[in-house]
PDB file of C-alpha atoms in Angstrom:
ATOM      1  CA  UNK A 280       0.000   0.000   0.000  1.00 35.00           C
ATOM      2  CA  UNK A 281       1.283   3.481  -0.847  1.00 35.00           C
ATOM      3  CA  UNK A 282       2.239   5.669   2.080  1.00 35.00           C
ATOM      4  CA  UNK A 283       1.251   9.340   1.640  1.00 33.00           C
ATOM      5  CA  UNK A 284       2.809  12.157   3.609  1.00 32.00           C
ATOM      6  CA  UNK A 285       1.004  15.313   4.691  1.00 29.00           C
ATOM      7  CA  UNK A 286       0.146  18.025   2.183  1.00 32.00           C
ATOM      8  CA  UNK A 287       2.698  20.853   2.199  1.00 31.00           C
ATOM      9  CA  UNK A 288       2.229  24.296   0.651  1.00 33.00           C
ATOM     10  CA  UNK A 289       5.144  26.106  -0.993  1.00 34.00           C
ATOM     11  CA  UNK A 290       5.981  28.922  -3.393  1.00 35.00           C
ATOM     12  CA  UNK A 291       7.938  28.678  -6.636  1.00 38.00           C
ATOM     13  CA  UNK A 292      10.320  31.460  -7.578  1.00 35.00           C
ATOM     14  CA  UNK A 293      10.164  33.002 -11.038  1.00 35.00           C
ATOM     15  CA  UNK A 294      12.150  30.865 -13.477  1.00 37.00           C
ATOM     16  CA  UNK A 295      14.027  29.337 -10.556  1.00 39.00           C
ATOM     17  CA  UNK A 296      14.249  25.818  -9.183  1.00 39.00           C
ATOM     18  CA  UNK A 297      12.988  24.577  -5.852  1.00 40.00           C
ATOM     19  CA  UNK A 298      12.735  21.138  -4.316  1.00 45.00           C
ATOM     20  CA  UNK A 299       9.388  19.850  -3.146  1.00 51.00           C
ATOM     21  CA  UNK A 300      11.204  18.062  -0.352  1.00 48.00           C
ATOM     22  CA  UNK A 301      14.409  16.168   0.208  1.00 42.00           C
ATOM     23  CA  UNK A 302      12.346  13.001   0.417  1.00 45.00           C
ATOM     24  CA  UNK A 303      10.668  13.446  -2.963  1.00 49.00           C
ATOM     25  CA  UNK A 304      13.928  14.607  -4.578  1.00 59.00           C
ATOM     26  CA  UNK A 305      12.222  16.675  -7.294  1.00 73.00           C
ATOM     27  CA  UNK A 306      12.966  20.172  -8.584  1.00 82.00           C
ATOM     28  CA  UNK A 307      10.515  22.420 -10.440  1.00 91.00           C
ATOM     29  CA  UNK A 308      11.318  25.259 -12.849  1.00 94.00           C
ATOM     30  CA  UNK A 309       8.884  27.959 -13.939  1.00 95.00           C
ATOM     31  CA  UNK A 310       6.033  29.938 -12.425  1.00 94.00           C
ATOM     32  CA  UNK A 311       3.039  28.755 -10.424  1.00 96.00           C
ATOM     33  CA  UNK A 312       0.681  31.240 -12.018  1.00 97.00           C
ATOM     34  CA  UNK A 313      -2.308  31.358 -14.307  1.00 97.00           C
ATOM     35  CA  UNK A 314      -0.661  31.013 -17.739  1.00 98.00           C
ATOM     36  CA  UNK A 315       2.511  29.512 -16.259  1.00 98.00           C
ATOM     37  CA  UNK A 316       4.631  26.680 -17.694  1.00 98.00           C
ATOM     38  CA  UNK A 317       6.418  24.431 -15.187  1.00 97.00           C
ATOM     39  CA  UNK A 318       8.783  21.531 -15.764  1.00 97.00           C
ATOM     40  CA  UNK A 319      10.494  19.205 -13.345  1.00 95.00           C
ATOM     41  CA  UNK A 320      12.899  16.316 -12.919  1.00 92.00           C
ATOM     42  CA  UNK A 321      12.280  13.030 -11.111  1.00 91.00           C
ATOM     43  CA  UNK A 322      14.429  10.013 -10.255  1.00 87.00           C
ATOM     44  CA  UNK A 323      14.124   6.900 -12.407  1.00 83.00           C
ATOM     45  CA  UNK A 324      11.057   4.806 -11.680  1.00 86.00           C
ATOM     46  CA  UNK A 325       8.975   7.680 -10.346  1.00 90.00           C
ATOM     47  CA  UNK A 326       5.465   8.708 -11.380  1.00 92.00           C
ATOM     48  CA  UNK A 327       3.655  12.024 -11.054  1.00 95.00           C
ATOM     49  CA  UNK A 328       0.066  13.277 -11.185  1.00 96.00           C
ATOM     50  CA  UNK A 329      -1.384  16.780 -11.398  1.00 97.00           C
ATOM     51  CA  UNK A 330      -4.864  17.072  -9.882  1.00 97.00           C
ATOM     52  CA  UNK A 331      -5.249  13.314 -10.169  1.00 96.00           C
ATOM     53  CA  UNK A 332      -4.180  13.072 -13.827  1.00 96.00           C
ATOM     54  CA  UNK A 333      -0.964  11.233 -14.700  1.00 96.00           C
ATOM     55  CA  UNK A 334       1.753  13.249 -16.406  1.00 96.00           C
ATOM     56  CA  UNK A 335       4.112  11.796 -18.994  1.00 95.00           C
ATOM     57  CA  UNK A 336       7.691  11.353 -17.770  1.00 95.00           C
ATOM     58  CA  UNK A 337      10.600  11.070 -20.201  1.00 94.00           C
ATOM     59  CA  UNK A 338      13.271   8.397 -19.802  1.00 91.00           C
ATOM     60  CA  UNK A 339      15.562  10.961 -18.165  1.00 92.00           C
ATOM     61  CA  UNK A 340      12.898  11.931 -15.597  1.00 92.00           C
ATOM     62  CA  UNK A 341      11.758  15.208 -17.220  1.00 95.00           C
ATOM     63  CA  UNK A 342       8.048  16.110 -17.013  1.00 97.00           C
ATOM     64  CA  UNK A 343       6.075  19.264 -17.771  1.00 97.00           C
ATOM     65  CA  UNK A 344       2.717  20.853 -17.032  1.00 98.00           C
ATOM     66  CA  UNK A 345       1.001  24.238 -17.235  1.00 98.00           C
ATOM     67  CA  UNK A 346      -1.868  26.336 -15.951  1.00 98.00           C
ATOM     68  CA  UNK A 347      -4.577  27.905 -18.094  1.00 97.00           C
ATOM     69  CA  UNK A 348      -5.733  31.530 -17.984  1.00 96.00           C
ATOM     70  CA  UNK A 349      -8.463  30.708 -15.456  1.00 95.00           C
ATOM     71  CA  UNK A 350      -6.683  28.054 -13.394  1.00 97.00           C
ATOM     72  CA  UNK A 351      -8.009  27.583  -9.862  1.00 97.00           C
ATOM     73  CA  UNK A 352      -6.058  28.939  -6.868  1.00 98.00           C
ATOM     74  CA  UNK A 353      -4.744  25.517  -5.782  1.00 97.00           C
ATOM     75  CA  UNK A 354      -3.574  22.445  -7.679  1.00 96.00           C
ATOM     76  CA  UNK A 355      -2.153  19.229  -6.260  1.00 96.00           C
ATOM     77  CA  UNK A 356       1.004  17.510  -7.438  1.00 95.00           C
ATOM     78  CA  UNK A 357       1.494  13.908  -6.332  1.00 94.00           C
ATOM     79  CA  UNK A 358       4.901  12.286  -6.747  1.00 92.00           C
ATOM     80  CA  UNK A 359       5.424   8.558  -6.229  1.00 91.00           C
ATOM     81  CA  UNK A 360       8.879   7.023  -6.070  1.00 84.00           C
ATOM     82  CA  UNK A 361       9.822   3.537  -7.151  1.00 75.00           C
ATOM     83  CA  UNK A 362       9.557   2.440  -3.516  1.00 69.00           C
ATOM     84  CA  UNK A 363       5.807   3.226  -3.714  1.00 74.00           C
ATOM     85  CA  UNK A 364       6.186   6.125  -1.297  1.00 83.00           C
ATOM     86  CA  UNK A 365       4.004   9.032  -2.430  1.00 89.00           C
ATOM     87  CA  UNK A 366       4.050  12.696  -1.533  1.00 89.00           C
ATOM     88  CA  UNK A 367       1.213  15.079  -2.335  1.00 90.00           C
ATOM     89  CA  UNK A 368       1.930  18.790  -2.452  1.00 90.00           C
ATOM     90  CA  UNK A 369      -0.431  21.754  -2.745  1.00 93.00           C
ATOM     91  CA  UNK A 370       0.591  24.257  -5.423  1.00 94.00           C
ATOM     92  CA  UNK A 371      -0.610  27.806  -4.791  1.00 95.00           C
ATOM     93  CA  UNK A 372      -1.432  29.266  -8.216  1.00 97.00           C
ATOM     94  CA  UNK A 373      -1.115  33.034  -8.539  1.00 97.00           C
ATOM     95  CA  UNK A 374      -4.412  34.564  -9.650  1.00 97.00           C
ATOM     96  CA  UNK A 375      -4.123  37.417 -12.166  1.00 96.00           C
ATOM     97  CA  UNK A 376      -6.124  40.488 -13.129  1.00 93.00           C
ATOM     98  CA  UNK A 377      -6.748  40.834 -16.861  1.00 92.00           C
ATOM     99  CA  UNK A 378      -7.188  43.956 -18.972  1.00 83.00           C
ATOM    100  CA  UNK A 379     -10.190  44.782 -21.142  1.00 75.00           C
ATOM    101  CA  UNK A 380      -9.185  46.147 -24.554  1.00 70.00           C
ATOM    102  CA  UNK A 381     -11.581  47.800 -27.000  1.00 73.00           C
ATOM    103  CA  UNK A 382     -10.547  47.631 -30.646  1.00 71.00           C
ATOM    104  CA  UNK A 383     -12.328  49.384 -33.488  1.00 69.00           C
ATOM    105  CA  UNK A 384     -11.705  49.397 -37.193  1.00 70.00           C
ATOM    106  CA  UNK A 385     -11.615  45.618 -37.571  1.00 66.00           C
ATOM    107  CA  UNK A 386     -13.457  44.487 -40.735  1.00 65.00           C
ATOM    108  CA  UNK A 387     -16.908  43.464 -39.551  1.00 65.00           C
ATOM    109  CA  UNK A 388     -16.836  40.281 -41.626  1.00 60.00           C
ATOM    110  CA  UNK A 389     -13.958  39.017 -39.450  1.00 58.00           C
ATOM    111  CA  UNK A 390     -15.839  39.873 -36.242  1.00 64.00           C
ATOM    112  CA  UNK A 391     -19.018  38.142 -37.428  1.00 71.00           C
ATOM    113  CA  UNK A 392     -17.904  35.956 -40.333  1.00 78.00           C
ATOM    114  CA  UNK A 393     -20.400  35.357 -43.133  1.00 82.00           C
ATOM    115  CA  UNK A 394     -21.840  31.888 -43.619  1.00 88.00           C
ATOM    116  CA  UNK A 395     -19.793  31.520 -46.801  1.00 88.00           C
ATOM    117  CA  UNK A 396     -16.531  31.196 -44.822  1.00 90.00           C
ATOM    118  CA  UNK A 397     -17.719  29.010 -41.940  1.00 92.00           C
ATOM    119  CA  UNK A 398     -16.568  25.812 -43.638  1.00 95.00           C
ATOM    120  CA  UNK A 399     -13.150  27.357 -44.238  1.00 95.00           C
ATOM    121  CA  UNK A 400     -12.913  28.328 -40.553  1.00 95.00           C
ATOM    122  CA  UNK A 401     -13.847  24.801 -39.446  1.00 96.00           C
ATOM    123  CA  UNK A 402     -11.189  23.258 -41.678  1.00 97.00           C
ATOM    124  CA  UNK A 403      -8.514  25.664 -40.488  1.00 97.00           C
ATOM    125  CA  UNK A 404      -9.441  25.046 -36.851  1.00 96.00           C
ATOM    126  CA  UNK A 405      -9.062  21.301 -37.444  1.00 97.00           C
ATOM    127  CA  UNK A 406      -5.573  21.879 -38.893  1.00 97.00           C
ATOM    128  CA  UNK A 407      -4.527  23.791 -35.775  1.00 97.00           C
ATOM    129  CA  UNK A 408      -5.944  21.127 -33.448  1.00 95.00           C
ATOM    130  CA  UNK A 409      -4.076  18.360 -35.279  1.00 95.00           C
ATOM    131  CA  UNK A 410      -0.837  20.327 -35.225  1.00 96.00           C
ATOM    132  CA  UNK A 411      -1.070  20.841 -31.453  1.00 94.00           C
ATOM    133  CA  UNK A 412      -1.812  17.160 -30.895  1.00 91.00           C
ATOM    134  CA  UNK A 413       1.624  16.162 -32.188  1.00 89.00           C
ATOM    135  CA  UNK A 414       3.591  14.383 -29.465  1.00 85.00           C
ATOM    136  CA  UNK A 415       7.332  14.549 -30.055  1.00 90.00           C
ATOM    137  CA  UNK A 416       9.762  13.103 -27.516  1.00 88.00           C
ATOM    138  CA  UNK A 417      11.606  16.416 -27.230  1.00 94.00           C
ATOM    139  CA  UNK A 418      12.455  18.591 -24.267  1.00 97.00           C
ATOM    140  CA  UNK A 419      13.180  21.907 -25.974  1.00 98.00           C
ATOM    141  CA  UNK A 420      11.038  23.706 -23.366  1.00 97.00           C
ATOM    142  CA  UNK A 421      13.880  23.300 -20.852  1.00 97.00           C
ATOM    143  CA  UNK A 422      15.934  25.842 -22.826  1.00 97.00           C
ATOM    144  CA  UNK A 423      16.124  29.500 -21.874  1.00 96.00           C
ATOM    145  CA  UNK A 424      13.680  31.305 -24.179  1.00 97.00           C
ATOM    146  CA  UNK A 425      14.756  34.263 -26.334  1.00 97.00           C
ATOM    147  CA  UNK A 426      12.501  36.974 -27.763  1.00 98.00           C
ATOM    148  CA  UNK A 427      11.335  36.031 -31.286  1.00 98.00           C
ATOM    149  CA  UNK A 428      11.155  39.710 -32.298  1.00 98.00           C
ATOM    150  CA  UNK A 429      11.884  43.006 -30.540  1.00 97.00           C
ATOM    151  CA  UNK A 430       9.397  45.839 -30.170  1.00 96.00           C
ATOM    152  CA  UNK A 431       6.755  47.380 -27.927  1.00 96.00           C
ATOM    153  CA  UNK A 432       4.320  45.042 -26.173  1.00 95.00           C
ATOM    154  CA  UNK A 433       0.886  46.020 -27.492  1.00 93.00           C
ATOM    155  CA  UNK A 434      -1.246  43.119 -26.269  1.00 91.00           C
ATOM    156  CA  UNK A 435      -1.001  40.863 -23.239  1.00 93.00           C
ATOM    157  CA  UNK A 436      -2.129  37.374 -22.350  1.00 95.00           C
ATOM    158  CA  UNK A 437      -5.576  36.942 -20.843  1.00 93.00           C
ATOM    159  CA  UNK A 438      -6.969  40.323 -21.794  1.00 90.00           C
ATOM    160  CA  UNK A 439     -10.566  40.463 -22.991  1.00 81.00           C
ATOM    161  CA  UNK A 440     -10.958  42.156 -26.358  1.00 72.00           C
ATOM    162  CA  UNK A 441     -14.071  43.914 -27.589  1.00 75.00           C
ATOM    163  CA  UNK A 442     -14.072  44.124 -31.401  1.00 73.00           C
ATOM    164  CA  UNK A 443     -16.220  46.912 -32.838  1.00 70.00           C
ATOM    165  CA  UNK A 444     -18.295  46.780 -29.656  1.00 73.00           C
ATOM    166  CA  UNK A 445     -18.761  42.977 -29.664  1.00 73.00           C
ATOM    167  CA  UNK A 446     -17.002  41.020 -26.855  1.00 72.00           C
ATOM    168  CA  UNK A 447     -14.619  38.422 -28.227  1.00 73.00           C
ATOM    169  CA  UNK A 448     -12.756  35.524 -26.689  1.00 81.00           C
ATOM    170  CA  UNK A 449      -9.941  36.331 -24.244  1.00 90.00           C
ATOM    171  CA  UNK A 450      -6.636  37.088 -25.917  1.00 89.00           C
ATOM    172  CA  UNK A 451      -4.300  34.147 -25.407  1.00 94.00           C
ATOM    173  CA  UNK A 452      -1.170  35.633 -26.892  1.00 95.00           C
ATOM    174  CA  UNK A 453       1.577  38.182 -26.420  1.00 97.00           C
ATOM    175  CA  UNK A 454       1.521  40.926 -29.067  1.00 96.00           C
ATOM    176  CA  UNK A 455       4.811  42.542 -30.100  1.00 97.00           C
ATOM    177  CA  UNK A 456       4.628  45.470 -32.532  1.00 97.00           C
ATOM    178  CA  UNK A 457       7.165  45.475 -35.368  1.00 97.00           C
ATOM    179  CA  UNK A 458       7.220  46.614 -39.010  1.00 97.00           C
ATOM    180  CA  UNK A 459       5.894  44.284 -41.683  1.00 98.00           C
ATOM    181  CA  UNK A 460       8.710  42.088 -42.920  1.00 98.00           C
ATOM    182  CA  UNK A 461      10.616  42.061 -39.622  1.00 98.00           C
ATOM    183  CA  UNK A 462      12.285  38.699 -39.022  1.00 98.00           C
ATOM    184  CA  UNK A 463      10.696  36.357 -36.488  1.00 98.00           C
ATOM    185  CA  UNK A 464      13.253  34.035 -34.894  1.00 98.00           C
ATOM    186  CA  UNK A 465      12.647  30.733 -33.123  1.00 98.00           C
ATOM    187  CA  UNK A 466      12.566  31.406 -29.350  1.00 98.00           C
ATOM    188  CA  UNK A 467      13.830  27.858 -28.681  1.00 98.00           C
ATOM    189  CA  UNK A 468      14.368  24.681 -30.714  1.00 98.00           C
ATOM    190  CA  UNK A 469      11.451  22.703 -32.120  1.00 98.00           C
ATOM    191  CA  UNK A 470       9.744  20.942 -35.022  1.00 98.00           C
ATOM    192  CA  UNK A 471       7.324  22.703 -37.387  1.00 98.00           C
ATOM    193  CA  UNK A 472       3.854  21.116 -37.268  1.00 98.00           C
ATOM    194  CA  UNK A 473       1.861  23.764 -39.167  1.00 98.00           C
ATOM    195  CA  UNK A 474       2.906  26.328 -41.773  1.00 98.00           C
ATOM    196  CA  UNK A 475      -0.092  28.055 -43.355  1.00 98.00           C
ATOM    197  CA  UNK A 476       0.159  31.184 -45.530  1.00 97.00           C
ATOM    198  CA  UNK A 477      -3.270  32.668 -44.798  1.00 96.00           C
ATOM    199  CA  UNK A 478      -5.917  31.542 -42.314  1.00 97.00           C
ATOM    200  CA  UNK A 479      -9.164  33.464 -41.953  1.00 94.00           C
ATOM    201  CA  UNK A 480      -8.655  34.666 -38.390  1.00 92.00           C
ATOM    202  CA  UNK A 481      -4.904  34.327 -37.858  1.00 96.00           C
ATOM    203  CA  UNK A 482      -3.530  35.032 -41.347  1.00 97.00           C
ATOM    204  CA  UNK A 483      -0.065  33.563 -41.839  1.00 98.00           C
ATOM    205  CA  UNK A 484       0.165  30.932 -39.123  1.00 98.00           C
ATOM    206  CA  UNK A 485       3.089  28.860 -37.846  1.00 98.00           C
ATOM    207  CA  UNK A 486       3.127  26.241 -35.071  1.00 98.00           C
ATOM    208  CA  UNK A 487       6.331  24.793 -33.640  1.00 98.00           C
ATOM    209  CA  UNK A 488       6.335  21.812 -31.276  1.00 98.00           C
ATOM    210  CA  UNK A 489       8.795  21.927 -28.365  1.00 98.00           C
ATOM    211  CA  UNK A 490       8.059  18.448 -27.034  1.00 97.00           C
ATOM    212  CA  UNK A 491       5.745  16.711 -24.545  1.00 97.00           C
ATOM    213  CA  UNK A 492       2.711  18.784 -25.517  1.00 96.00           C
ATOM    214  CA  UNK A 493       4.389  22.207 -25.398  1.00 98.00           C
ATOM    215  CA  UNK A 494       4.087  24.314 -28.560  1.00 98.00           C
ATOM    216  CA  UNK A 495       4.423  27.879 -29.821  1.00 98.00           C
ATOM    217  CA  UNK A 496       2.049  29.502 -32.302  1.00 98.00           C
ATOM    218  CA  UNK A 497       2.948  32.614 -34.322  1.00 98.00           C
ATOM    219  CA  UNK A 498       0.157  34.402 -36.202  1.00 98.00           C
ATOM    220  CA  UNK A 499      -0.627  37.394 -38.465  1.00 98.00           C
ATOM    221  CA  UNK A 500       2.582  36.634 -40.375  1.00 98.00           C
ATOM    222  CA  UNK A 501       3.287  38.177 -43.763  1.00 98.00           C
ATOM    223  CA  UNK A 502       5.498  35.256 -44.740  1.00 98.00           C
ATOM    224  CA  UNK A 503       6.284  31.784 -43.340  1.00 98.00           C
ATOM    225  CA  UNK A 504       9.898  30.767 -43.988  1.00 98.00           C
ATOM    226  CA  UNK A 505       9.837  27.127 -42.834  1.00 98.00           C
ATOM    227  CA  UNK A 506       7.987  23.931 -43.746  1.00 98.00           C
ATOM    228  CA  UNK A 507       6.090  21.241 -41.850  1.00 98.00           C
ATOM    229  CA  UNK A 508       8.485  18.650 -40.484  1.00 97.00           C
ATOM    230  CA  UNK A 509      11.449  21.027 -40.477  1.00 98.00           C
ATOM    231  CA  UNK A 510      13.609  21.078 -37.337  1.00 98.00           C
ATOM    232  CA  UNK A 511      14.490  24.607 -36.251  1.00 98.00           C
ATOM    233  CA  UNK A 512      17.106  25.831 -33.818  1.00 98.00           C
ATOM    234  CA  UNK A 513      16.861  28.753 -31.443  1.00 98.00           C
ATOM    235  CA  UNK A 514      17.523  31.966 -33.355  1.00 98.00           C
ATOM    236  CA  UNK A 515      16.671  30.568 -36.799  1.00 98.00           C
ATOM    237  CA  UNK A 516      14.606  32.858 -39.033  1.00 98.00           C
ATOM    238  CA  UNK A 517      11.165  31.207 -39.180  1.00 98.00           C
ATOM    239  CA  UNK A 518       8.785  33.923 -40.451  1.00 98.00           C
ATOM    240  CA  UNK A 519       8.200  37.623 -41.082  1.00 98.00           C
ATOM    241  CA  UNK A 520       5.905  39.957 -39.165  1.00 98.00           C
ATOM    242  CA  UNK A 521       2.682  41.004 -40.867  1.00 98.00           C
ATOM    243  CA  UNK A 522      -0.878  42.228 -40.362  1.00 97.00           C
ATOM    244  CA  UNK A 523      -2.758  39.340 -41.968  1.00 97.00           C
ATOM    245  CA  UNK A 524      -6.011  37.829 -40.750  1.00 94.00           C
ATOM    246  CA  UNK A 525      -7.851  39.692 -38.012  1.00 86.00           C
ATOM    247  CA  UNK A 526      -5.247  42.351 -37.275  1.00 90.00           C
ATOM    248  CA  UNK A 527      -5.334  46.141 -37.339  1.00 86.00           C
ATOM    249  CA  UNK A 528      -1.588  46.676 -37.729  1.00 95.00           C
ATOM    250  CA  UNK A 529       1.700  44.802 -38.140  1.00 98.00           C
ATOM    251  CA  UNK A 530       2.719  42.804 -35.085  1.00 98.00           C
ATOM    252  CA  UNK A 531       3.660  39.313 -33.943  1.00 98.00           C
ATOM    253  CA  UNK A 532       1.069  37.457 -31.876  1.00 98.00           C
ATOM    254  CA  UNK A 533       2.994  34.717 -30.020  1.00 98.00           C
ATOM    255  CA  UNK A 534       0.969  32.051 -28.230  1.00 98.00           C
ATOM    256  CA  UNK A 535       1.891  28.916 -26.288  1.00 98.00           C
ATOM    257  CA  UNK A 536       0.043  25.757 -25.309  1.00 97.00           C
ATOM    258  CA  UNK A 537       0.535  22.701 -23.177  1.00 97.00           C
ATOM    259  CA  UNK A 538      -1.936  19.818 -23.589  1.00 92.00           C
ATOM    260  CA  UNK A 539      -4.828  22.158 -24.333  1.00 90.00           C
ATOM    261  CA  UNK A 540      -3.860  24.669 -21.651  1.00 96.00           C
ATOM    262  CA  UNK A 541      -3.249  28.225 -22.860  1.00 97.00           C
ATOM    263  CA  UNK A 542       0.059  29.598 -21.566  1.00 98.00           C
ATOM    264  CA  UNK A 543       1.572  33.088 -21.317  1.00 98.00           C
ATOM    265  CA  UNK A 544       4.900  33.428 -23.189  1.00 98.00           C
ATOM    266  CA  UNK A 545       5.722  36.565 -21.174  1.00 97.00           C
ATOM    267  CA  UNK A 546       6.150  34.454 -18.017  1.00 97.00           C
ATOM    268  CA  UNK A 547       9.068  32.674 -19.684  1.00 96.00           C
ATOM    269  CA  UNK A 548      10.876  35.835 -20.704  1.00 95.00           C
ATOM    270  CA  UNK A 549      13.139  38.389 -19.111  1.00 90.00           C
ATOM    271  CA  UNK A 550      12.926  42.115 -19.905  1.00 90.00           C
ATOM    272  CA  UNK A 551      12.494  43.076 -23.551  1.00 91.00           C
ATOM    273  CA  UNK A 552      15.877  44.250 -24.948  1.00 88.00           C
ATOM    274  CA  UNK A 553      15.930  47.552 -26.768  1.00 79.00           C
ATOM    275  CA  UNK A 554      15.233  47.145 -30.477  1.00 65.00           C
ATOM    276  CA  UNK A 555      18.081  48.137 -32.786  1.00 63.00           C
TER     277      UNK A 555
END
């Protein structure tokens, strides 16, 4: 029978590492926050669950998880060692306040699309879903992320946008303003799973898989420079900034996902360097 120790609450420092306990022998890296990505390392033979759901563990003990925009204040991480000794820890998830942004001047047909394009939207949505369901045995997310483009931050994760007076879905990306044609570089390594020149909502769209359910999506691109199946390295030129799809000006909209959870790229980054 598994022996479970008492629940212990703890905090996780920004982009740092902290051990759950000396007994569990596990370190976590990332932020315990709505929109946060967290990865950890476990000894061989261990297993781990988040809120009762088993997480995949790589052969070297790496695992990863994340918290959606509206994640609850507390989650529970249960680690079991090969000796069948389990430890359950309470994770305090930082709750965030989100901005409301009102945007006018968007073509009304992209706010309320006509029936003639609904089939196109359904097909494009299916392409995105399939791309994000790719499951590569990679661990690129353990790298230190670099900014894909430099410029002013004009849109933040989690904000609610009102287009031409009609409330839209929350914004799940990080918007970085830059001139059309500016080079977008890979923030970390990965494999291209979607490269589309022009989707109805997102325009030029690129998805890169970073392993174990973690992916980056780049949208409103004027040009995609890579192909599906291509392996990219951090810093490689992967696309060019644009204003395609539902966009009112040139910018990069960078989004991240883990297993269906929407993540905030800004939580993985340091300060924005000054653009040259």
